[in-house]
Coordinates of C-alpha atoms and ligand atoms in Angstrom, one line a residue:
M1 CA 125.6 89.6 109.9
N2 CA 127.6 86.9 112.3
W3 CA 125.1 84.9 114.6
E4 CA 126.0 87.4 117.3
E5 CA 124.7 90.6 115.8
F6 CA 121.9 87.8 114.7
R7 CA 120.8 88.0 118.4
A8 CA 120.4 92.0 118.4
W9 CA 118.4 92.1 115.0
G10 CA 116.4 88.9 115.9
R11 CA 115.1 91.0 119.0
R12 CA 114.6 94.1 117.2
A13 CA 112.6 91.6 114.4
A14 CA 110.1 90.8 117.1
D15 CA 109.3 94.6 118.1
W16 CA 109.0 95.9 115.2
A17 CA 106.9 92.5 114.2
A18 CA 104.3 92.9 116.6
D19 CA 104.7 96.9 116.9
Y20 CA 103.8 96.7 112.8
Q21 CA 100.6 94.7 113.5
A22 CA 99.5 97.2 116.6
G23 CA 99.6 99.9 113.8
L24 CA 97.8 98.5 110.9
R25 CA 94.7 99.9 111.3
D26 CA 96.4 102.6 111.2
R27 CA 97.7 102.2 107.8
P28 CA 96.0 101.9 104.5
V29 CA 95.0 98.4 103.6
R30 CA 96.1 98.4 100.4
A31 CA 99.9 99.4 99.1
Q32 CA 99.1 103.3 97.6
V33 CA 101.7 103.2 94.7
A34 CA 102.1 104.4 91.5
P35 CA 103.3 101.5 89.5
G36 CA 106.9 101.7 89.0
A37 CA 107.9 103.8 92.1
V38 CA 109.9 101.2 94.7
L39 CA 112.1 99.6 91.5
S40 CA 112.8 103.7 90.0
A41 CA 113.6 103.5 93.9
L42 CA 116.1 101.4 93.9
P43 CA 120.1 100.7 92.5
D44 CA 120.6 99.6 89.2
A45 CA 123.5 98.4 90.7
P46 CA 124.3 95.6 93.2
P47 CA 126.8 96.9 96.0
E48 CA 130.5 95.6 95.2
G49 CA 131.3 96.6 99.3
A50 CA 129.3 94.5 102.2
E51 CA 126.7 97.6 104.1
A52 CA 125.2 97.8 107.3
M53 CA 122.5 96.1 108.4
Q54 CA 120.9 99.8 109.4
A55 CA 121.1 100.7 105.5
I56 CA 119.5 97.7 105.0
F57 CA 116.8 98.0 107.7
D58 CA 116.3 101.6 106.9
D59 CA 115.3 101.3 103.5
F60 CA 112.8 98.1 104.1
E61 CA 111.3 100.5 105.8
Q62 CA 111.1 103.9 104.0
T63 CA 111.8 102.2 100.4
L64 CA 109.8 99.0 101.0
M65 CA 107.1 99.7 102.9
P66 CA 105.1 102.2 101.3
G67 CA 104.9 99.7 98.7
I68 CA 103.3 97.1 100.4
T69 CA 99.9 95.5 100.6
H70 CA 98.8 94.6 103.8
W71 CA 97.6 91.4 104.3
Q72 CA 96.3 90.8 107.3
H73 CA 95.4 94.1 108.5
P74 CA 92.0 93.6 109.6
R75 CA 90.0 95.5 107.1
F76 CA 91.4 93.3 104.1
F77 CA 88.0 92.7 102.8
A78 CA 89.9 91.2 99.0
Y79 CA 90.4 88.7 96.8
F80 CA 90.5 85.2 100.0
P81 CA 92.7 86.4 103.6
A82 CA 96.3 84.8 103.5
N83 CA 96.0 84.6 107.6
A84 CA 99.6 84.2 109.9
A85 CA 98.1 84.0 113.3
P86 CA 101.5 85.5 115.0
V87 CA 102.8 81.9 116.0
S88 CA 102.7 80.2 113.2
V89 CA 105.2 83.5 112.4
L90 CA 107.6 82.7 115.3
A91 CA 107.3 78.6 113.8
E92 CA 108.1 80.1 110.7
Y93 CA 111.0 81.5 112.8
F94 CA 112.1 78.7 113.7
V95 CA 111.7 77.0 110.6
S96 CA 113.9 79.7 108.8
A97 CA 116.4 78.9 112.0
I98 CA 116.9 75.6 111.2
A99 CA 116.9 75.8 108.1
A100 CA 115.9 72.0 106.8
Q101 CA 115.2 70.5 103.6
C102 CA 112.9 67.4 104.2
M103 CA 112.7 66.4 101.3
L104 CA 112.6 62.2 102.2
W105 CA 112.3 60.7 105.9
Q106 CA 116.2 60.8 106.7
T107 CA 116.4 64.9 105.8
S108 CA 114.7 65.3 109.2
P109 CA 112.5 62.2 111.2
A110 CA 110.8 64.9 112.9
A111 CA 109.5 67.1 109.8
T112 CA 108.1 64.0 108.8
E113 CA 107.0 62.5 111.7
L114 CA 105.0 65.7 112.7
E115 CA 103.5 65.7 109.0
T116 CA 101.8 62.8 109.4
R117 CA 100.9 63.7 112.6
V118 CA 98.9 66.9 111.9
C119 CA 98.4 66.2 108.5
D120 CA 96.0 63.4 110.6
W121 CA 95.2 66.2 112.6
M122 CA 93.5 67.9 110.1
R123 CA 91.5 65.4 108.9
Q124 CA 89.1 65.2 112.1
A125 CA 89.1 68.4 112.3
I126 CA 87.4 68.9 108.9
G127 CA 85.8 65.7 109.9
L128 CA 87.6 63.6 106.8
P129 CA 86.6 60.0 107.9
D130 CA 89.8 58.1 108.6
G131 CA 90.2 56.6 105.7
F132 CA 92.3 59.6 104.4
T133 CA 96.3 60.3 104.8
G134 CA 97.4 64.1 104.3
V135 CA 100.5 65.8 103.0
I136 CA 101.2 69.6 103.3
Q137 CA 101.7 71.0 99.9
D138 CA 103.2 74.3 99.2
S139 CA 99.9 75.6 97.3
A140 CA 96.8 74.1 96.4
S141 CA 97.3 75.2 92.8
S142 CA 101.0 72.5 93.5
A143 CA 97.6 69.5 95.2
T144 CA 95.3 70.6 92.1
L145 CA 98.5 69.5 89.7
C146 CA 98.7 66.5 91.4
A147 CA 95.3 65.0 91.3
V148 CA 95.4 66.2 87.4
L149 CA 98.6 64.3 87.0
T150 CA 97.3 61.3 89.3
M151 CA 93.5 61.3 86.8
R152 CA 95.6 61.4 83.6
E153 CA 98.3 57.9 84.7
R154 CA 95.6 56.5 85.9
A155 CA 93.0 56.7 83.1
L156 CA 96.1 55.5 80.4
D157 CA 97.6 52.8 83.4
W158 CA 99.8 54.6 84.4
Q159 CA 101.9 54.9 80.8
G160 CA 101.9 58.5 80.2
N161 CA 105.0 59.6 81.9
K162 CA 106.5 57.3 80.4
A163 CA 105.2 56.9 76.4
G164 CA 103.9 61.0 76.7
L165 CA 100.5 61.7 75.6
S166 CA 100.7 61.6 72.0
G167 CA 98.9 57.8 69.6
Q168 CA 96.3 58.5 73.1
P169 CA 92.6 59.4 73.3
R170 CA 91.3 62.6 74.2
L171 CA 91.4 63.0 78.0
R172 CA 89.0 64.8 78.7
V173 CA 88.1 66.4 83.2
Y174 CA 85.4 67.5 83.5
C175 CA 84.3 70.9 86.5
S176 CA 82.3 74.2 86.1
A177 CA 83.5 77.5 84.9
E178 CA 83.5 78.2 89.2
V179 CA 86.3 76.6 89.2
H180 CA 89.4 78.6 90.3
T181 CA 91.9 79.3 87.5
S182 CA 95.0 76.2 89.2
V183 CA 92.8 73.7 87.1
D184 CA 93.0 75.4 84.0
R185 CA 96.9 75.4 85.0
A186 CA 97.1 72.1 86.2
I187 CA 95.5 71.1 82.7
W188 CA 98.1 73.2 80.6
V189 CA 100.9 71.5 82.8
A190 CA 100.0 68.1 82.2
G191 CA 99.8 68.0 79.1
L192 CA 96.0 67.7 77.8
G193 CA 94.9 70.4 76.5
E194 CA 92.5 73.0 77.6
E195 CA 89.9 72.6 74.9
N196 CA 89.7 68.8 77.1
L197 CA 88.9 70.5 80.0
V198 CA 84.7 70.1 79.7
R199 CA 82.7 72.7 81.7
I200 CA 80.1 71.9 82.6
P201 CA 76.7 74.2 83.4
T202 CA 75.7 75.0 87.6
Q203 CA 72.5 75.6 88.4
G204 CA 71.0 77.6 91.3
T205 CA 71.8 79.7 94.4
T206 CA 74.5 77.3 95.3
R207 CA 76.5 77.8 91.1
A208 CA 76.7 73.7 91.3
M209 CA 77.6 71.5 87.7
D210 CA 74.7 70.2 86.6
A211 CA 74.8 66.6 87.4
K212 CA 72.5 65.4 84.7
A213 CA 74.5 67.6 81.8
L214 CA 77.7 65.8 83.3
R215 CA 76.9 62.3 83.2
A216 CA 75.4 63.4 79.4
A217 CA 79.4 65.0 78.7
I218 CA 80.9 61.7 79.8
E219 CA 78.2 59.6 77.9
A220 CA 79.1 61.8 74.9
D221 CA 82.3 62.3 75.1
R222 CA 82.6 57.6 75.6
A223 CA 81.3 57.9 72.1
A224 CA 83.5 60.4 70.2
G225 CA 86.3 57.9 71.4
H226 CA 87.6 59.9 74.0
L227 CA 89.1 59.0 77.5
P228 CA 87.5 60.2 80.9
A229 CA 89.5 60.9 83.8
G230 CA 88.7 62.7 86.5
I231 CA 86.1 65.5 87.6
I232 CA 86.9 68.7 89.4
A233 CA 84.3 70.3 91.9
C234 CA 84.5 72.7 94.3
T235 CA 83.2 74.1 97.6
G236 CA 83.8 77.7 98.4
G237 CA 84.6 78.9 94.2
T238 CA 87.1 81.8 94.6
S239 CA 84.6 84.1 93.0
A240 CA 81.7 84.2 94.5
G241 CA 81.5 80.6 97.5
A242 CA 80.0 78.3 94.5
S243 CA 79.6 74.7 95.3
D244 CA 79.3 71.6 93.6
D245 CA 76.1 68.9 94.7
I246 CA 79.4 66.6 95.9
A247 CA 77.3 64.0 96.5
A248 CA 76.1 64.5 93.0
V249 CA 79.3 64.3 91.0
M250 CA 80.6 61.9 93.3
D251 CA 77.0 59.3 91.9
V252 CA 78.0 60.3 88.1
A253 CA 82.2 59.5 89.0
E254 CA 81.2 55.9 91.1
A255 CA 79.7 54.4 88.4
E256 CA 81.9 55.7 85.3
A257 CA 85.2 55.4 87.8
L258 CA 86.6 58.3 87.1
Y259 CA 89.3 59.9 89.8
T260 CA 87.7 63.1 92.2
H261 CA 89.6 66.0 93.3
V262 CA 87.8 68.8 95.7
D263 CA 88.9 72.0 95.7
A264 CA 88.3 73.4 99.0
A265 CA 91.0 75.7 99.4
W266 CA 89.4 77.7 101.3
A267 CA 86.9 77.1 102.2
G268 CA 88.0 73.8 104.2
S269 CA 88.6 75.6 106.4
A270 CA 85.4 76.5 108.1
M271 CA 85.0 72.4 108.2
I272 CA 86.3 72.5 111.8
C273 CA 82.7 74.0 112.1
P274 CA 80.5 71.0 112.3
E275 CA 77.4 73.0 111.1
F276 CA 79.1 74.0 107.9
R277 CA 79.9 70.6 106.9
S278 CA 77.0 70.0 104.6
L279 CA 77.8 72.2 102.0
W280 CA 80.4 69.7 100.9
A281 CA 78.3 66.0 102.3
G282 CA 79.4 63.5 100.2
V283 CA 83.4 65.0 99.9
E284 CA 84.0 61.4 101.6
R285 CA 84.2 59.4 98.1
A286 CA 86.3 61.7 96.7
D287 CA 89.5 60.5 96.0
S288 CA 91.6 64.4 96.8
V289 CA 90.6 67.0 98.5
V290 CA 93.1 70.6 99.6
M291 CA 92.0 72.9 101.6
N292 CA 94.1 75.4 102.8
P293 CA 95.3 76.5 106.0
H294 CA 97.4 79.3 104.6
K295 CA 94.3 80.6 103.7
W296 CA 91.4 81.4 106.4
L297 CA 92.7 79.2 109.5
G298 CA 95.8 81.4 109.8
A299 CA 98.8 78.9 109.3
Q300 CA 101.6 81.3 107.3
F301 CA 101.4 81.6 104.1
D302 CA 102.4 78.5 102.4
C303 CA 100.8 75.6 104.5
T304 CA 98.7 73.6 101.6
T305 CA 96.9 70.6 102.7
H306 CA 96.3 68.3 100.1
F307 CA 94.0 64.0 102.0
L308 CA 93.8 61.7 99.7
R309 CA 92.3 58.5 99.5
N310 CA 94.6 55.4 98.1
P311 CA 98.4 58.1 98.8
G312 CA 99.9 54.9 95.9
D313 CA 98.3 56.7 93.1
L314 CA 99.6 59.4 93.7
V315 CA 103.3 57.9 94.6
R316 CA 103.0 55.5 91.4
T317 CA 102.1 59.1 89.4
L318 CA 105.1 60.5 90.6
A319 CA 108.0 59.0 92.6
I320 CA 111.5 58.9 91.1
Q321 CA 114.6 57.6 93.4
P322 CA 117.8 58.0 91.7
E323 CA 120.5 56.1 93.8
Y324 CA 120.9 59.4 95.6
L325 CA 118.1 60.0 96.6
K326 CA 117.4 55.6 98.1
T327 CA 116.7 56.3 102.5
H328 CA 118.7 53.0 102.8
G329 CA 117.9 50.5 106.1
A330 CA 115.2 53.3 106.9
D331 CA 112.8 51.4 104.8
G332 CA 108.8 51.0 105.0
V333 CA 109.2 55.1 105.8
V334 CA 107.1 58.5 103.9
N335 CA 109.1 60.2 101.6
Y336 CA 107.1 63.1 101.2
S337 CA 108.7 64.5 98.5
E338 CA 107.6 61.4 96.3
W339 CA 103.4 63.1 97.0
S340 CA 104.5 66.4 95.7
V341 CA 105.8 68.0 92.6
P342 CA 108.6 70.2 93.4
L343 CA 111.1 67.3 95.6
G344 CA 112.8 70.2 97.8
R345 CA 110.7 71.0 101.2
R346 CA 110.6 73.1 103.7
F347 CA 109.1 71.9 107.1
R348 CA 105.1 73.4 107.0
A349 CA 104.5 70.7 109.5
L350 CA 105.1 72.7 112.8
K351 CA 103.4 76.2 112.2
L352 CA 100.2 73.6 112.2
W353 CA 101.2 72.1 115.0
F354 CA 102.2 75.5 116.2
L355 CA 98.5 76.9 115.4
I356 CA 96.4 74.3 116.8
R357 CA 97.7 73.8 119.7
A358 CA 97.8 77.6 121.0
H359 CA 94.3 78.9 119.4
G360 CA 92.6 75.0 119.8
L361 CA 90.1 73.9 116.8
E362 CA 87.5 75.8 119.6
G363 CA 89.0 79.0 119.6
L364 CA 89.4 78.4 115.4
R365 CA 86.4 77.5 115.5
E366 CA 84.9 81.1 117.1
M367 CA 87.3 82.9 114.2
I368 CA 85.3 81.6 112.3
R369 CA 81.7 81.9 113.1
N370 CA 82.3 85.3 113.7
H371 CA 83.3 85.7 109.9
V372 CA 80.2 84.0 108.7
S373 CA 77.5 86.2 111.3
W374 CA 80.1 89.8 110.5
A375 CA 79.5 89.4 106.9
Q376 CA 75.9 88.2 106.6
D377 CA 75.1 91.1 108.7
L378 CA 77.0 93.1 106.5
A379 CA 75.5 91.7 103.0
A380 CA 71.6 92.4 105.3
R381 CA 72.5 96.0 106.1
L382 CA 73.3 96.6 102.7
E383 CA 70.4 94.8 101.0
A384 CA 68.7 97.1 103.3
T385 CA 70.6 99.7 101.9
E386 CA 68.7 101.8 99.1
G387 CA 71.1 102.0 96.6
F388 CA 72.2 98.1 97.1
E389 CA 71.6 95.0 95.7
I390 CA 73.5 91.4 96.7
V391 CA 74.1 89.6 93.8
T392 CA 74.7 86.7 95.2
P393 CA 73.9 85.6 98.3
P394 CA 76.4 85.0 101.4
M395 CA 78.1 81.5 101.4
L396 CA 80.2 81.1 104.8
S397 CA 81.8 84.6 105.1
L398 CA 81.6 85.8 101.0
F399 CA 79.1 87.5 99.2
T400 CA 78.7 89.9 96.3
F401 CA 76.7 93.6 95.5
R402 CA 76.8 96.3 93.3
H403 CA 75.5 100.1 93.6
L404 CA 73.0 100.9 91.2
G405 CA 74.0 104.0 89.9
G406 CA 74.4 105.6 86.9
D407 CA 73.6 104.2 82.7
D408 CA 77.0 102.1 82.7
L409 CA 76.9 99.8 85.7
D410 CA 79.5 97.9 85.5
A411 CA 81.4 101.3 85.0
H412 CA 79.7 102.7 88.2
N413 CA 80.7 99.6 90.3
Q414 CA 84.8 99.9 89.2
D415 CA 84.9 103.6 89.5
L416 CA 83.7 103.0 92.8
L417 CA 85.5 100.6 94.1
N418 CA 88.3 101.6 92.5
R419 CA 87.2 105.4 95.0
I420 CA 86.7 102.7 97.8
N421 CA 90.2 101.6 97.5
D422 CA 91.6 104.7 97.1
D423 CA 90.7 105.3 100.8
G424 CA 92.4 102.9 101.9
R425 CA 89.9 101.8 105.6
I426 CA 89.3 98.8 103.9
Y427 CA 90.4 96.8 100.7
L428 CA 88.0 94.8 98.1
T429 CA 88.4 92.7 94.7
Q430 CA 85.9 92.6 91.9
T431 CA 84.5 89.8 89.9
R432 CA 81.9 89.1 87.1
I433 CA 78.9 87.2 88.0
D434 CA 77.0 85.7 84.9
G435 CA 78.8 88.7 82.4
A436 CA 78.2 91.7 85.3
L437 CA 80.9 93.4 87.8
V438 CA 80.5 92.5 91.0
I439 CA 82.5 93.8 94.1
R440 CA 83.5 91.6 96.6
F441 CA 83.3 91.0 100.1
Q442 CA 84.9 88.3 102.1
A443 CA 85.8 88.3 105.5
G444 CA 88.6 86.4 106.8
A445 CA 91.4 88.3 108.5
F446 CA 92.5 86.9 112.2
T447 CA 92.1 90.7 113.8
A448 CA 89.1 91.8 112.4
T449 CA 86.9 92.9 114.2
A450 CA 82.3 93.3 114.1
E451 CA 83.9 97.2 114.2
D452 CA 86.3 96.8 111.8
V453 CA 83.3 95.1 109.8
A454 CA 80.4 97.4 110.7
M455 CA 83.3 100.3 109.0
A456 CA 83.1 98.7 105.6
H457 CA 80.0 99.1 105.2
D458 CA 80.3 103.3 106.2
V459 CA 82.9 103.2 103.8
I460 CA 80.9 101.7 101.3
T461 CA 77.9 104.0 101.6
E462 CA 80.0 106.8 102.3
L463 CA 82.0 107.0 99.0
A464 CA 78.9 105.7 97.5
E465 CA 76.7 109.3 98.1
A466 CA 79.6 110.6 96.7
Ligands
PLP506 N1 91.1 77.3 94.7 C1 90.5 78.4 95.3 C2 88.7 78.0 95.3 C3 91.2 79.0 95.7 O1 90.4 80.3 96.0 C4 92.8 79.4 95.7 C5 92.9 81.2 95.5 O2 92.5 81.6 96.3 C6 92.7 78.2 94.7 C7 92.7 77.3 94.8 C8 94.5 79.2 95.0 O3 95.6 79.1 96.4 P1 97.2 78.7 96.3 O4 97.0 80.2 96.3 O5 96.4 78.0 97.5 O6 97.7 78.0 94.6

């Protein structure tokens, strides 16, 4: 394809995208194909000759589209959202066309400086004090890995990268069982070992870490000759929205001089609404905070904002400057590749800039407030429906429930969930709460309406009765 042909196809792509979005309500939310069906429809060998764009496009529509789960569907109530507001899709279109690799300031000064500006906009939007500096990472998993590596280096007096971990005491990191598995992975990748991720028991409806137990675990570890390195707290855990008492965690961390990371990958978007900020009161005392505008807020995947009280610690952990990456004559600039594990960086700031400007914070707040209130309404309706039990109450727009039927409740609810997802009108996923299988519901799709959420009640009760 040359750029003249691109013109025509680019226009078709824009029309296709708008039509696709307009027709989403008529499609099943979750792909309804059997495993292997798409693979077997694809030729075994690559083509030797060039193929016509029309043929490629036809296969895209006919072979691939039936195997797509529609994350932008208004009735996507599974996992957490990965919203892509149209304006952020447009920004990605421009980013793809420019295709700049933004690893250093000089490899695209505008990308670096826009990143500085939009991260600070986000910091203000979610109410973090101005002592925090932000960077855009590809994912929350990467941000958490950065935080764990920083904890490790800080605890080892910055010798870990050089000398490795052998001969060192066991480095210990503390969190509850409610944190996302990206924490486990970060611990593995950082070479600390899963056994050194100490799980602190939780308490109360918020499923928050017990601060007393946290303090006791750290004391016991010190007495055993281990080396406590940091604490990872969560606001809005993946399973049921568990939220630690951040202020209580910070009291312990400060007394023990430990590095702290707060994972608010999903719930962080809600912090643009001041009324939800009590959920993470004390966050201003954390060293590192992550939230994903690519989840609830509407910045097309991927776009993670990572805020640091002292970015120098992270740069000291990750920066490496071979001659070919030096930026002579541009002293004092920020090279964001020194703030993240991958060297190469996409121009992610553009979609966040487009998004915030096109919707305004007030527009985004309205969406989030609607989702929270619709989820609360649905939870109340289900609770009032015979045979249903709310297992964990709404935490922002997320709650869990189960249907009481049959001898084996887990099997009964898994079967109900399978039937709901095979039906296709809505999409839900499961989790386990205190060992029991329950169904998760979260409202978060960018284009969801009150009617879409109400339809969830109809589908769930209709299929439960059947
Ligand atoms: N943290 C939480 C609380 C999450 O829910 C998720 C994903 O859903 C992650 C971290 C990982 O996010 P990412 O896919 O950006 O790595």
